CSV table of N, CA and C in Angstrom, one decimal:
chain,number,residue,atom,x,y,z
A,33,MET,N,146.1,49.9,127.4
A,33,MET,CA,146.4,49.5,126.1
A,33,MET,C,146.8,48.0,126.1
A,34,LYS,N,146.0,47.2,125.3
A,34,LYS,CA,146.2,45.8,125.4
A,34,LYS,C,147.5,45.4,124.6
A,35,PHE,N,148.0,46.3,123.6
A,35,PHE,CA,149.1,45.8,122.8
A,35,PHE,C,150.5,46.1,123.2
A,36,ASP,N,150.6,46.9,124.4
A,36,ASP,CA,151.9,47.3,124.8
A,36,ASP,C,152.9,46.2,125.1
A,37,LYS,N,152.5,45.1,125.8
A,37,LYS,CA,153.3,44.0,126.1
A,37,LYS,C,153.8,43.1,124.9
A,38,PRO,N,152.8,42.8,124.0
A,38,PRO,CA,153.2,42.0,122.8
A,38,PRO,C,154.2,42.9,122.0
A,39,ILE,N,154.1,44.2,121.9
A,39,ILE,CA,155.0,44.9,121.0
A,39,ILE,C,156.4,45.0,121.6
A,40,ILE,N,156.4,45.1,122.8
A,40,ILE,CA,157.7,45.1,123.6
A,40,ILE,C,158.3,43.7,123.6
A,41,ILE,N,157.5,42.7,123.8
A,41,ILE,CA,158.1,41.4,123.7
A,41,ILE,C,158.6,41.0,122.4
A,42,ILE,N,157.9,41.4,121.2
A,42,ILE,CA,158.4,41.1,120.0
A,42,ILE,C,159.4,42.1,119.6
A,43,GLY,N,159.3,43.4,119.7
A,43,GLY,CA,160.2,44.5,119.2
A,43,GLY,C,161.5,44.4,119.9
A,44,PHE,N,161.6,44.1,121.1
A,44,PHE,CA,162.9,44.2,121.9
A,44,PHE,C,163.9,43.2,121.3
A,45,PRO,N,163.5,42.0,121.2
A,45,PRO,CA,164.4,41.0,120.5
A,45,PRO,C,164.9,41.4,119.2
A,46,ILE,N,163.9,41.9,118.3
A,46,ILE,CA,164.3,42.4,116.9
A,46,ILE,C,165.3,43.5,117.0
A,47,LEU,N,165.2,44.3,118.0
A,47,LEU,CA,166.0,45.5,118.2
A,47,LEU,C,167.5,44.9,118.5
A,48,ILE,N,167.5,44.1,119.5
A,48,ILE,CA,168.8,43.4,119.9
A,48,ILE,C,169.5,42.7,118.7
A,49,GLY,N,168.6,42.0,117.9
A,49,GLY,CA,169.2,41.3,116.7
A,49,GLY,C,169.9,42.2,115.8
A,50,ILE,N,169.2,43.4,115.5
A,50,ILE,CA,169.7,44.4,114.6
A,50,ILE,C,171.1,45.0,115.0
A,51,VAL,N,171.0,45.3,116.4
A,51,VAL,CA,172.3,45.8,117.0
A,51,VAL,C,173.4,44.9,116.9
A,52,LEU,N,173.2,43.6,117.2
A,52,LEU,CA,174.2,42.6,117.1
A,52,LEU,C,174.7,42.4,115.8
A,53,LEU,N,173.8,42.4,114.9
A,53,LEU,CA,174.2,42.2,113.4
A,53,LEU,C,175.1,43.2,112.9
A,54,LEU,N,174.8,44.5,113.2
A,54,LEU,CA,175.5,45.6,113.0
A,54,LEU,C,177.0,45.5,113.7
A,55,PHE,N,177.0,45.1,114.9
A,55,PHE,CA,178.3,45.0,115.7
A,55,PHE,C,179.2,43.9,115.1
A,56,TYR,N,178.6,42.8,114.9
A,56,TYR,CA,179.4,41.6,114.5
A,56,TYR,C,179.9,41.7,112.9
A,57,SER,N,179.1,42.5,112.1
A,57,SER,CA,179.5,42.8,110.8
A,57,SER,C,180.7,43.8,110.8
A,58,SER,N,180.7,44.6,111.7
A,58,SER,CA,181.9,45.5,111.7
A,58,SER,C,183.1,44.9,112.3
A,59,ILE,N,182.9,44.0,113.2
A,59,ILE,CA,184.1,43.2,113.8
A,59,ILE,C,184.6,42.3,112.7
A,60,LEU,N,183.7,41.6,112.0
A,60,LEU,CA,184.1,40.8,111.1
A,60,LEU,C,184.6,41.3,109.7
A,61,GLY,N,184.5,42.7,109.7
A,61,GLY,CA,185.0,43.4,108.5
A,61,GLY,C,184.4,42.9,107.2
A,62,VAL,N,183.2,43.1,107.0
A,62,VAL,CA,182.5,42.8,105.8
A,62,VAL,C,183.2,43.4,104.5
A,63,LYS,N,183.6,42.6,103.6
A,63,LYS,CA,184.4,43.0,102.4
A,63,LYS,C,183.4,43.4,101.3
A,64,ASN,N,183.9,44.4,100.7
A,64,ASN,CA,183.4,45.0,99.4
A,64,ASN,C,184.5,45.0,98.4
A,65,ASN,N,184.2,44.4,97.2
A,65,ASN,CA,185.1,44.6,96.1
A,65,ASN,C,184.9,45.8,95.2
A,66,TYR,N,186.0,46.5,94.9
A,66,TYR,CA,186.0,47.6,94.1
A,66,TYR,C,186.9,47.4,92.9
A,67,TYR,N,186.3,47.8,91.7
A,67,TYR,CA,186.9,47.5,90.5
A,67,TYR,C,187.6,48.9,90.1
A,68,VAL,N,189.0,48.8,89.8
A,68,VAL,CA,189.7,50.0,89.5
A,68,VAL,C,190.4,49.8,88.2
A,69,GLN,N,190.5,50.9,87.3
A,69,GLN,CA,191.4,50.8,86.2
A,69,GLN,C,192.6,51.8,86.5
A,70,ILE,N,193.8,51.2,86.2
A,70,ILE,CA,195.0,52.0,86.3
A,70,ILE,C,195.0,53.0,85.4
A,71,THR,N,194.9,54.3,85.7
A,71,THR,CA,195.0,55.4,84.7
A,71,THR,C,196.1,56.4,84.8
A,72,GLU,N,197.0,56.2,85.9
A,72,GLU,CA,198.1,57.1,86.1
A,72,GLU,C,199.3,56.2,86.7
A,73,SER,N,200.4,56.9,86.7
A,73,SER,CA,201.6,56.1,87.3
A,73,SER,C,201.5,56.0,88.7
A,74,ALA,N,202.0,55.1,89.4
A,74,ALA,CA,202.1,54.9,90.8
A,74,ALA,C,203.2,55.8,91.4
A,75,HIS,N,203.0,56.2,92.5
A,75,HIS,CA,203.9,57.0,93.3
A,75,HIS,C,204.9,56.0,94.1
A,76,ILE,N,206.1,56.2,94.2
A,76,ILE,CA,207.0,55.3,94.9
A,76,ILE,C,207.0,55.8,96.3
A,77,ILE,N,206.6,54.9,97.3
A,77,ILE,CA,206.7,55.3,98.7
A,77,ILE,C,207.9,54.8,99.4
A,78,ASN,N,208.7,53.7,98.9
A,78,ASN,CA,209.7,53.1,99.5
A,78,ASN,C,210.7,52.5,98.6
A,79,LYS,N,211.7,53.2,98.2
A,79,LYS,CA,212.6,52.8,97.2
A,79,LYS,C,213.3,51.4,97.7
A,80,ASP,N,213.6,51.3,98.8
A,80,ASP,CA,214.3,50.2,99.3
A,80,ASP,C,213.4,48.8,99.2
A,81,ASN,N,212.2,49.0,99.5
A,81,ASN,CA,211.3,47.8,99.5
A,81,ASN,C,210.4,47.7,98.3
A,82,HIS,N,210.6,48.7,97.3
A,82,HIS,CA,209.9,48.7,96.2
A,82,HIS,C,208.3,48.7,96.2
A,83,LYS,N,207.8,49.7,97.1
A,83,LYS,CA,206.4,49.7,97.4
A,83,LYS,C,205.8,51.0,96.5
A,84,TYR,N,204.8,50.8,95.8
A,84,TYR,CA,204.2,51.7,95.0
A,84,TYR,C,202.8,51.9,95.5
A,85,VAL,N,202.3,53.1,95.5
A,85,VAL,CA,201.0,53.5,95.8
A,85,VAL,C,200.1,54.1,94.7
A,86,TYR,N,198.9,53.8,94.8
A,86,TYR,CA,197.9,54.3,93.9
A,86,TYR,C,196.9,55.0,94.6
A,87,SER,N,196.3,56.1,94.2
A,87,SER,CA,195.1,56.7,94.8
A,87,SER,C,194.1,57.0,93.4
A,88,LEU,N,193.2,56.0,93.3
A,88,LEU,CA,192.4,56.0,92.1
A,88,LEU,C,190.9,55.7,92.5
A,89,ASN,N,190.0,56.2,91.6
A,89,ASN,CA,188.6,55.9,91.8
A,89,ASN,C,188.4,54.5,91.5
A,90,GLY,N,187.4,53.8,92.3
A,90,GLY,CA,187.0,52.5,92.0
A,90,GLY,C,185.5,52.4,92.2
A,91,PHE,N,184.9,51.4,91.6
A,91,PHE,CA,183.5,51.1,91.7
A,91,PHE,C,183.1,49.8,92.3
A,92,ASN,N,182.2,49.7,93.1
A,92,ASN,CA,181.6,48.4,93.6
A,92,ASN,C,180.6,47.9,92.4
A,93,LYS,N,180.1,46.6,92.7
A,93,LYS,CA,179.3,46.1,91.6
A,93,LYS,C,178.0,46.8,91.4
A,94,ASP,N,177.6,47.6,92.3
A,94,ASP,CA,176.4,48.4,92.2
A,94,ASP,C,176.7,49.8,91.6
A,95,GLY,N,178.0,50.1,91.1
A,95,GLY,CA,178.2,51.3,90.5
A,95,GLY,C,178.6,52.4,91.5
A,96,ARG,N,178.6,52.3,92.7
A,96,ARG,CA,179.0,53.3,93.7
A,96,ARG,C,180.4,53.5,93.6
A,97,GLY,N,180.9,54.7,93.5
A,97,GLY,CA,182.3,55.0,93.4
A,97,GLY,C,182.9,55.4,94.7
A,98,LYS,N,184.3,55.2,94.8
A,98,LYS,CA,185.0,55.5,96.0
A,98,LYS,C,186.4,55.7,95.7
A,99,LEU,N,187.1,56.8,96.3
A,99,LEU,CA,188.4,57.0,96.2
A,99,LEU,C,189.2,55.9,97.0
A,100,LEU,N,190.1,55.1,96.3
A,100,LEU,CA,190.9,54.0,97.0
A,100,LEU,C,192.4,54.3,96.9
A,101,THR,N,193.0,54.2,98.0
A,101,THR,CA,194.5,54.3,98.0
A,101,THR,C,194.9,53.0,98.5
A,102,PHE,N,195.8,52.4,97.5
A,102,PHE,CA,196.3,51.0,97.8
A,102,PHE,C,197.8,50.9,97.5
A,103,SER,N,198.5,50.1,98.1
A,103,SER,CA,199.9,49.8,97.7
A,103,SER,C,200.2,48.5,97.1
A,104,VAL,N,201.1,48.4,96.2
A,104,VAL,CA,201.5,47.2,95.6
A,104,VAL,C,203.0,47.0,95.5
A,105,ASP,N,203.5,45.8,95.2
A,105,ASP,CA,205.0,45.6,95.0
A,105,ASP,C,205.5,46.0,93.8
A,106,GLU,N,204.7,46.0,92.8
A,106,GLU,CA,205.2,46.2,91.4
A,106,GLU,C,204.1,47.2,90.7
A,107,PRO,N,204.6,48.2,90.0
A,107,PRO,CA,203.7,49.0,89.4
A,107,PRO,C,202.9,48.4,88.2
A,108,TYR,N,201.6,48.8,87.9
A,108,TYR,CA,200.9,48.2,86.8
A,108,TYR,C,201.0,49.2,85.7
A,109,LYS,N,200.7,48.5,84.5
A,109,LYS,CA,200.8,49.4,83.3
A,109,LYS,C,199.4,50.0,83.2
A,110,LYS,N,199.3,51.3,82.6
A,110,LYS,CA,198.1,52.1,82.4
A,110,LYS,C,197.2,51.1,81.7
A,111,GLY,N,195.8,51.2,82.1
A,111,GLY,CA,194.8,50.3,81.4
A,111,GLY,C,194.6,49.1,82.2
A,112,THR,N,195.5,48.6,83.0
A,112,THR,CA,195.2,47.4,83.8
A,112,THR,C,194.0,47.5,84.8
A,113,LEU,N,193.2,46.4,84.7
A,113,LEU,CA,192.0,46.4,85.7
A,113,LEU,C,192.4,45.6,86.8
A,114,VAL,N,192.1,46.1,88.0
A,114,VAL,CA,192.3,45.3,89.2
A,114,VAL,C,191.0,45.4,90.1
A,115,VAL,N,190.9,44.4,91.0
A,115,VAL,CA,189.9,44.4,91.9
A,115,VAL,C,190.5,44.6,93.3
A,116,VAL,N,190.1,45.4,94.2
A,116,VAL,CA,190.7,45.7,95.4
A,116,VAL,C,189.5,45.4,96.5
A,117,SER,N,189.9,44.6,97.5
A,117,SER,CA,189.1,44.3,98.6
A,117,SER,C,189.1,45.3,99.6
A,118,ARG,N,187.9,45.9,100.1
A,118,ARG,CA,187.9,46.8,101.1
A,118,ARG,C,186.8,46.5,102.1
A,119,THR,N,187.2,46.7,103.5
A,119,THR,CA,186.3,46.3,104.5
A,119,THR,C,185.5,47.6,104.9
A,120,ASN,N,184.5,47.5,105.7
A,120,ASN,CA,183.7,48.6,106.2
A,120,ASN,C,184.5,49.6,106.9
A,121,GLU,N,185.6,49.0,107.6
A,121,GLU,CA,186.5,50.0,108.3
A,121,GLU,C,187.6,50.7,107.6
A,122,GLY,N,187.6,50.4,106.2
A,122,GLY,CA,188.6,51.1,105.4
A,122,GLY,C,189.8,50.2,105.1
A,123,TYR,N,190.0,49.1,105.7
A,123,TYR,CA,191.1,48.3,105.4
A,123,TYR,C,191.2,48.0,104.0
A,124,ILE,N,192.2,48.2,103.3
A,124,ILE,CA,192.4,47.7,101.9
A,124,ILE,C,193.1,46.4,101.9
A,125,GLY,N,192.5,45.3,101.3
A,125,GLY,CA,193.1,44.1,101.3
A,125,GLY,C,193.9,43.8,100.0
A,126,ASP,N,193.8,42.5,99.7
A,126,ASP,CA,194.6,42.3,98.3
A,126,ASP,C,194.0,42.8,97.2
A,127,VAL,N,195.0,43.0,96.2
A,127,VAL,CA,194.7,43.6,94.9
A,127,VAL,C,195.0,42.6,94.0
A,128,HIS,N,194.1,42.3,93.0
A,128,HIS,CA,194.2,41.2,92.0
A,128,HIS,C,194.0,41.8,90.5
A,129,VAL,N,194.7,41.4,89.7
A,129,VAL,CA,194.6,41.9,88.2
A,129,VAL,C,193.4,41.0,87.7
A,130,ILE,N,192.5,41.6,87.0
A,130,ILE,CA,191.5,40.9,86.4
A,130,ILE,C,191.3,41.3,84.9
A,131,LYS,N,190.6,40.5,84.1
A,131,LYS,CA,190.4,40.8,82.7
A,131,LYS,C,189.1,41.4,82.6
A,132,GLU,N,188.9,42.1,81.4
A,132,GLU,CA,187.7,42.9,81.0
A,132,GLU,C,186.4,42.1,81.2
A,133,ASN,N,186.4,40.8,80.9
A,133,ASN,CA,185.2,40.0,81.0
A,133,ASN,C,184.8,39.6,82.4
A,134,GLN,N,185.8,40.0,83.3
A,134,GLN,CA,185.5,39.6,84.8
A,134,GLN,C,184.9,40.8,85.5
A,135,LEU,N,184.7,42.0,84.8
A,135,LEU,CA,184.0,43.2,85.4
A,135,LEU,C,182.6,42.7,85.4
A,136,PRO,N,181.9,43.1,86.6
A,136,PRO,CA,180.4,43.0,86.5
A,136,PRO,C,179.8,43.8,85.5
A,137,SER,N,178.9,43.2,84.7
A,137,SER,CA,178.2,43.8,83.6
A,137,SER,C,177.6,45.2,84.0
A,138,SER,N,177.2,45.3,85.2
A,138,SER,CA,176.5,46.6,85.6
A,138,SER,C,177.5,47.7,85.6
A,139,ILE,N,178.8,47.6,85.6
A,139,ILE,CA,179.8,48.7,85.6
A,139,ILE,C,180.8,48.8,84.5
A,140,GLN,N,180.7,47.8,83.4
A,140,GLN,CA,181.5,47.8,82.5
A,140,GLN,C,181.7,49.2,81.6
A,141,LYS,N,180.6,49.8,81.5
A,141,LYS,CA,180.8,51.1,80.7
A,141,LYS,C,181.5,52.3,81.5
A,142,LYS,N,181.8,52.0,82.7
A,142,LYS,CA,182.5,53.0,83.5
A,142,LYS,C,183.9,53.0,83.3
A,143,PHE,N,184.4,51.9,82.5
A,143,PHE,CA,185.9,51.8,82.3
A,143,PHE,C,186.2,51.8,80.8
A,144,ALA,N,187.3,52.5,80.5
A,144,ALA,CA,187.7,52.7,79.1
A,144,ALA,C,188.8,51.7,78.7
A,145,VAL,N,188.4,50.4,78.6
A,145,VAL,CA,189.3,49.4,78.6
A,145,VAL,C,190.2,49.6,77.3
A,146,ASN,N,189.6,49.9,76.2
A,146,ASN,CA,190.4,50.0,74.9
A,146,ASN,C,191.1,51.1,74.7
A,147,ASN,N,191.2,52.1,75.6
A,147,ASN,CA,191.9,53.4,75.4
A,147,ASN,C,193.3,53.4,75.8
A,148,PHE,N,194.0,52.3,76.3
A,148,PHE,CA,195.3,52.4,76.7
A,148,PHE,C,196.1,51.5,75.8
């Protein structure tokens, strides 16, 4: 077969590139932002340090939902919109309060902004 060597010569570096890309993206912790609406009260996890935890559903900009558990220093009012950064490994990063107009248009209908 005449094409065996060219396929191996071209295919092997492509395969190595894909493996390296997957490896380094997991090490670098590719971040995804999830948009969450506070719909219930936080649970107190440490009275001395005033840590509060939420377990709520959030959505990425493509509308894919995920249950997120995150902690904050002060509880939020019901109806507050926040964006939570999450890496592929599951690390929950910073939590930031946002306004309704900062929600991606593709997921705005998933949130009942005026119901609180």
